[in-house]
Amino acid sequence: MKIAVLTGGGDCPGLNAVIRGVVRKGVQEYGFECVGLRDGWLGALRDKVTPLGVADVRGILTRGGTVLGSSRTNPFSHEDGVGRIRETLDAHGVDALVVIGGEDTLGAATELSHQGINLVGVPKTIDNDVAGTDYTFGFDTAVTIATEAVDRLHTTAESHMRTMVVEVMGRHSGWIALHAGVAGGANVILVPERPFDIDQVCGWVRDRFRIESAPVVVVAEGAVPLEGQMVLKDRSHDEYGHVRLSGIGEWLTREIEKRTGTEARTTVLGHVQRGGTPSAFDRWLATRFGLHAADAVAEGDFGTMVALRGTEITRVPLDSTRGRTKVVDPSLYEEFAVFYG
Amino acid sequence: MKIAVLTGGGDCPGLNAVIRGVVRKGVQEYGFECVGLRDGWLGALRDKVTPLGVADVRGILTRGGTVLGSSRTNPFSHEDGVGRIRETLDAHGVDALVVIGGEDTLGAATELSHQGINLVGVPKTIDNDVAGTDYTFGFDTAVTIATEAVDRLHTTAESHMRTMVVEVMGRHSGWIALHAGVAGGANVILVPERPFDIDQVCGWVRDRFRIESAPVVVVAEGAVPLEGQMVLKDRSHDEYGHVRLSGIGEWLTREIEKRTGTEARTTVLGHVQRGGTPSAFDRWLATRFGLHAADAVAEGDFGTMVALRGTEITRVPLDSTRGRTKVVDPSLYEEFAVFYG
Amino acid sequence: MKIAVLTGGGDCPGLNAVIRGVVRKGVQEYGFECVGLRDGWLGALRDKVTPLGVADVRGILTRGGTVLGSSRTNPFSHEDGVGRIRETLDAHGVDALVVIGGEDTLGAATELSHQGINLVGVPKTIDNDVAGTDYTFGFDTAVTIATEAVDRLHTTAESHMRTMVVEVMGRHSGWIALHAGVAGGANVILVPERPFDIDQVCGWVRDRFRIESAPVVVVAEGAVPLEGQMVLKDRSHDEYGHVRLSGIGEWLTREIEKRTGTEARTTVLGHVQRGGTPSAFDRWLATRFGLHAADAVAEGDFGTMVALRGTEITRVPLDSTRGRTKVVDPSLYEEFAVFYG
Amino acid sequence: MKIAVLTGGGDCPGLNAVIRGVVRKGVQEYGFECVGLRDGWLGALRDKVTPLGVADVRGILTRGGTVLGSSRTNPFSHEDGVGRIRETLDAHGVDALVVIGGEDTLGAATELSHQGINLVGVPKTIDNDVAGTDYTFGFDTAVTIATEAVDRLHTTAESHMRTMVVEVMGRHSGWIALHAGVAGGANVILVPERPFDIDQVCGWVRDRFRIESAPVVVVAEGAVPLEGQMVLKDRSHDEYGHVRLSGIGEWLTREIEKRTGTEARTTVLGHVQRGGTPSAFDRWLATRFGLHAADAVAEGDFGTMVALRGTEITRVPLDSTRGRTKVVDPSLYEEFAVFYG
């Protein structure tokens, strides 16, 4: 049996660990031949195929990014994308695909699976918002980096008695913000799932100064204030039709300064959250995902995605995860209410 | 309502995060008055009680260890231990206890609960071997530190073409060894749950040298070789009656050198695994445990232990966890068989 | 003898280590009484004085920021600033000051010293641009954090075959950029001391892509392109009259994309570079600065600044450092020319 | 011109950065052809020569260990070692050697230089005890790792009110112990340069407990107690004829427990101090050493060693460093006396 592996979407710590897991188990246990498709779906469309043996995955466990390259290419926005993918797979005698990616990549995988391509999905996103799995790999690394940043910003906040606003990743979900905010002891945590009241935020900020301490605010990039609290020129709409601010962190900082008359500063963490060596947790999870994806292929259990449930790796139908962003439940957000302010 | 908090057994990153969670939720949400008992059960026996308000838990989230101190004191090995604990609680008007500890501390808690003391348990052990919960806090930090060590030892191994043996914590379970070994890309992982064959280990070592690479061996302190592979003078019995080697890491290193004729070195990680600031994951988990323990007290749901199941915090009867060490399942150990050697 | 300590300017890892060093040596060895002035020169102007004993500095060695608070207040821009400072010192019977700060704070200290106030300076700036000392504390921590970021961004760059631009601190000097760029293996390093040619930068970017690799660009916030390469609307002048771009990182990213037709992304590291626990090197240096500042006070060697020369702590006249920003020498920048591109 | 590079002695973070620096500057600036000798002097004796081009050193900057391998082989303990080295160099047309190593490796280099072999030395040792240079690369990484360990052990010490003894590297010099001890806020620091009085150590331990705190003791592996404080069976002599204890850390722990009646625990850091990715400082220093070694070769300045003096890289005659271990000066040790106890 011959299998191909591809990684799609934004890079994420742990991608290489998955690839290594698939190849080691596939080759050593099941006798598969493995190849890689370069740059996500692009490699499948343009016949960019590379050998992927046990020697090729040696030493990649600890490396961030993906040795296969990635892209945001969607096969369905290319003419006869499906046909071209089929051609590539046929030309190389590939029997099955292992597709490692987030919502968009797995969405395309689901569609291709419906059209008869044998594949198994592996959920990847530092945002942790893929439905059907307790956690995605890359998330723990992102939270770890964001938490270290929050730790560092506390001392700056205290020394200057100013508010430090830190904007973390999370366009549609607030998992990173909530986890890093709780782990870092932030005083305000703002998530996309729950439009925030800027007056309440400023109240929390004032509360903090009142006890001779200085606030740290963690805000997900996709968080938005209540309707009416932004003036029009501040906002726009993103490709999903959601209200988007260019730089919610900056906006918050300006509003806090204006409304409370105290100093505030912004830090936008950006890409450092998604690069570099994966955390121990992410290497463990990604490795297991890779091993189990090889199992699923060996069993012919296609159209599925490997997933974490508790401490077990399970499989769920790709269909069941489609179009369902996993968001932060209001009750979970409220669990930490005693820390706000 | 007045509650007392105590931390027992070995120290563990996240203890302070639990204490803070209990106090913040207890005081701010439920209006509890909180006190701390110093040095585990010792404080309950000797009336060492300390106030524990919101101000006292400020800034402790990120600190390792426990601000309440700890000890391995067992109330049942003191004359009239239960009576003396009751006296202390009565003298201070304490209505309920939050007991944060591992197997021994929670075992005593279970017994005290049977004798009518209102208490809620919080599972703590870096070893991750408390039954009833997916993970304990402190474990992720220990795995993170052990994984960093394995990362570092790989380059030493390769530069000198020698085997590096690293002994990690885990007397009765191999969770740290397995997680850090998998996350660190170790070539041999040895756990207490599965007596190892020194010949097989040496075979794996030779395999590794054959591909011009150098092996890293992760061994839990409680791992033992197959019957008959140790000479008598190497072994003894610990307080639980298990076979114990003083320094399984050293033993392994000597055997590998003797049997394969290649160089090997030992590193014993020791206490660095249990000290210092908790990882982001452990701060999240410990904080939630603390918040939920306060909830359990508020609801009068005594004789229970908070526990992690998937992404949810639940409660389990303390009785149900008693005397049940959670060990590494053979099938989980075998999951990583392709990496051994 | 009674001495007062103050910390001025932006916060910096190691400030607390200096304070601790001054107090421990001052009290234990010389029998000084110590007090702290709150919030830099502000505390001296407004009589905000706080006791500072050995117990007060316990445990602060590892903490970022400053337990004394800081501000950018300049005593000479307040009416009768010198007189008010004198009053505060007299009111508390303070015989001498230890002033920990950067160019501005030490500039004021120099002037006050001329006016007869007994003081010793300690150079502080994460930018490393105070003349007279090999290094300032805080710098190594900033470089360490920036280097970790560069490490992380490499894998993102490679996975997406895009340029990653990282903007680091350094308004007037490129020390952080040069050190972190060299340590992180950056392909382009841009410093304020040497206006860059955007065409050359784009050439280096193209060279990198040509060998199937992806460039990482480290740019100091104060770096500027050659005259004429910016359109007017992009630039402004800062308070020192230097040309300033709001966001040189963003500008570079846009220009690289426009001129090379390849993807690029910006990360602005910001405040995380100056917060948090100091590196081992900075704790060592800051502690020694503190100890030696106490010695200088004990010897009555006022109007001086402690400084690092090789491995020795020496003293230099405050006058000799005034108005002299220590910049990156062109020959040092050229030393790394083989790595550019 | 053709040059060969070799790395000898124990591995050390930064070796690869030196190799990369030599090759990049050598090839790109001077047009040298470069080769590597495998496994230190062994490769020179046994003709193990490997090509070393710009592509071979790509990506190695951040990796610990040495891509050339290392050994402790001494050419002068092999029959006609010099002749065989000459043969190897002649066979490959090698004009000059860059020798990266510690005391032993550079000692052999000095001798070979006297016998007419063209070579330039680069000082390497995590112990920092090579004479003629302010610092060696690898030292800062070792200190960083040891300091993190001390940080972690403080919280364990406090939680259990016990002494934590941490044994760090340093057989003949106490640089790591002193730097990590000062940076980590240790209460006792013991170095080989100054035999310690176990009674004084126990006094310091008691002082610490008296203020309700718990001591951390940092001890270099080569530290020894005053004459007469060890019983004979505890000690032996090492290959240099120095008194050696097998495990001074363990010995100290036992003595502290016995003499003070309080609990103590040992941690032996071991090999984790010398593996893994180099610190930013070490990457900077090692890279500069590599670049300057290439310069020295280009200028034909043989028989020299590159060295750090302040912020400058200089050269010193190899002869001048021979047999001179750089030790901790008593006055430097005394500088920190206020922290002991």
mmCIF file of C-alpha atoms in Angstrom, chain A residues 9-11 64-66 69-70 141 145 149 152-153 155-156 159-160 162 164 265-269 271-272 274-277, chain C residues 9-11 64-66 69-70 141 145 149 152-153 155-156 159-160 162 164 265-269 271-272 274-277:
data_model
loop_
_atom_site.group_PDB
_atom_site.id
_atom_site.type_symbol
_atom_site.label_atom_id
_atom_site.label_comp_id
_atom_site.label_asym_id
_atom_site.label_seq_id
_atom_site.Cartn_x
_atom_site.Cartn_y
_atom_site.Cartn_z
ATOM 1 C CA GLY A 9 -3.133 25.864 6.251
ATOM 2 C CA GLY A 10 -1.077 27.908 8.686
ATOM 3 C CA ASP A 11 1.945 26.238 10.188
ATOM 4 C CA GLY A 64 8.378 23.497 14.401
ATOM 5 C CA GLY A 65 6.703 24.036 11.059
ATOM 6 C CA THR A 66 6.369 21.326 8.463
ATOM 7 C CA GLY A 69 5.663 22.909 3.323
ATOM 8 C CA SER A 70 2.147 24.277 3.481
ATOM 9 C CA THR A 141 2.504 25.456 22.594
ATOM 10 C CA ILE A 145 4.163 31.099 24.708
ATOM 11 C CA ALA A 149 4.374 36.749 27.627
ATOM 12 C CA ARG A 152 6.604 39.037 31.585
ATOM 13 C CA LEU A 153 4.094 41.830 31.080
ATOM 14 C CA THR A 155 6.187 43.066 35.968
ATOM 15 C CA THR A 156 6.194 45.866 33.415
ATOM 16 C CA SER A 159 6.649 48.848 37.646
ATOM 17 C CA HIS A 160 4.924 51.596 35.685
ATOM 18 C CA ARG A 162 -0.027 51.024 33.659
ATOM 19 C CA MET A 164 -0.693 46.102 29.560
ATOM 20 C CA ARG A 265 0.376 49.828 26.255
ATOM 21 C CA THR A 266 -0.281 47.126 23.659
ATOM 22 C CA THR A 267 1.668 44.013 22.741
ATOM 23 C CA VAL A 268 0.582 41.968 19.730
ATOM 24 C CA LEU A 269 2.115 38.522 20.065
ATOM 25 C CA HIS A 271 3.522 34.739 14.734
ATOM 26 C CA VAL A 272 5.750 33.740 17.641
ATOM 27 C CA ARG A 274 2.775 29.434 16.013
ATOM 28 C CA GLY A 275 6.446 28.763 15.383
ATOM 29 C CA GLY A 276 9.201 26.861 17.063
ATOM 30 C CA THR A 277 9.564 23.585 18.857
ATOM 31 C CA GLY C 9 13.059 55.213 33.207
ATOM 32 C CA GLY C 10 11.624 52.147 31.528
ATOM 33 C CA ASP C 11 11.581 48.957 33.537
ATOM 34 C CA GLY C 64 11.381 41.453 36.720
ATOM 35 C CA GLY C 65 10.500 45.128 37.022
ATOM 36 C CA THR C 66 11.256 47.155 40.113
ATOM 37 C CA GLY C 69 8.273 51.617 40.876
ATOM 38 C CA SER C 70 9.589 53.833 38.133
ATOM 39 C CA THR C 141 17.515 39.114 28.823
ATOM 40 C CA ILE C 145 13.853 36.747 24.341
ATOM 41 C CA ALA C 149 11.454 34.696 18.810
ATOM 42 C CA ARG C 152 10.458 30.373 16.342
ATOM 43 C CA LEU C 153 9.958 32.513 13.259
ATOM 44 C CA THR C 155 10.150 27.509 11.095
ATOM 45 C CA THR C 156 7.155 29.610 10.108
ATOM 46 C CA SER C 159 6.932 26.265 6.141
ATOM 47 C CA HIS C 160 5.290 29.030 4.132
ATOM 48 C CA ARG C 162 7.738 33.721 3.190
ATOM 49 C CA MET C 164 9.398 37.001 8.463
ATOM 50 C CA ARG C 265 4.823 39.057 7.601
ATOM 51 C CA THR C 266 5.747 41.310 10.513
ATOM 52 C CA THR C 267 6.135 40.572 14.204
ATOM 53 C CA VAL C 268 6.708 43.448 16.614
ATOM 54 C CA LEU C 269 8.162 42.013 19.806
ATOM 55 C CA HIS C 271 7.269 44.974 25.730
ATOM 56 C CA VAL C 272 7.906 41.266 26.238
ATOM 57 C CA ARG C 274 11.739 44.165 28.885
ATOM 58 C CA GLY C 275 9.627 42.267 31.380
ATOM 59 C CA GLY C 276 9.968 39.104 33.354
ATOM 60 C CA THR C 277 12.699 37.311 35.210
#
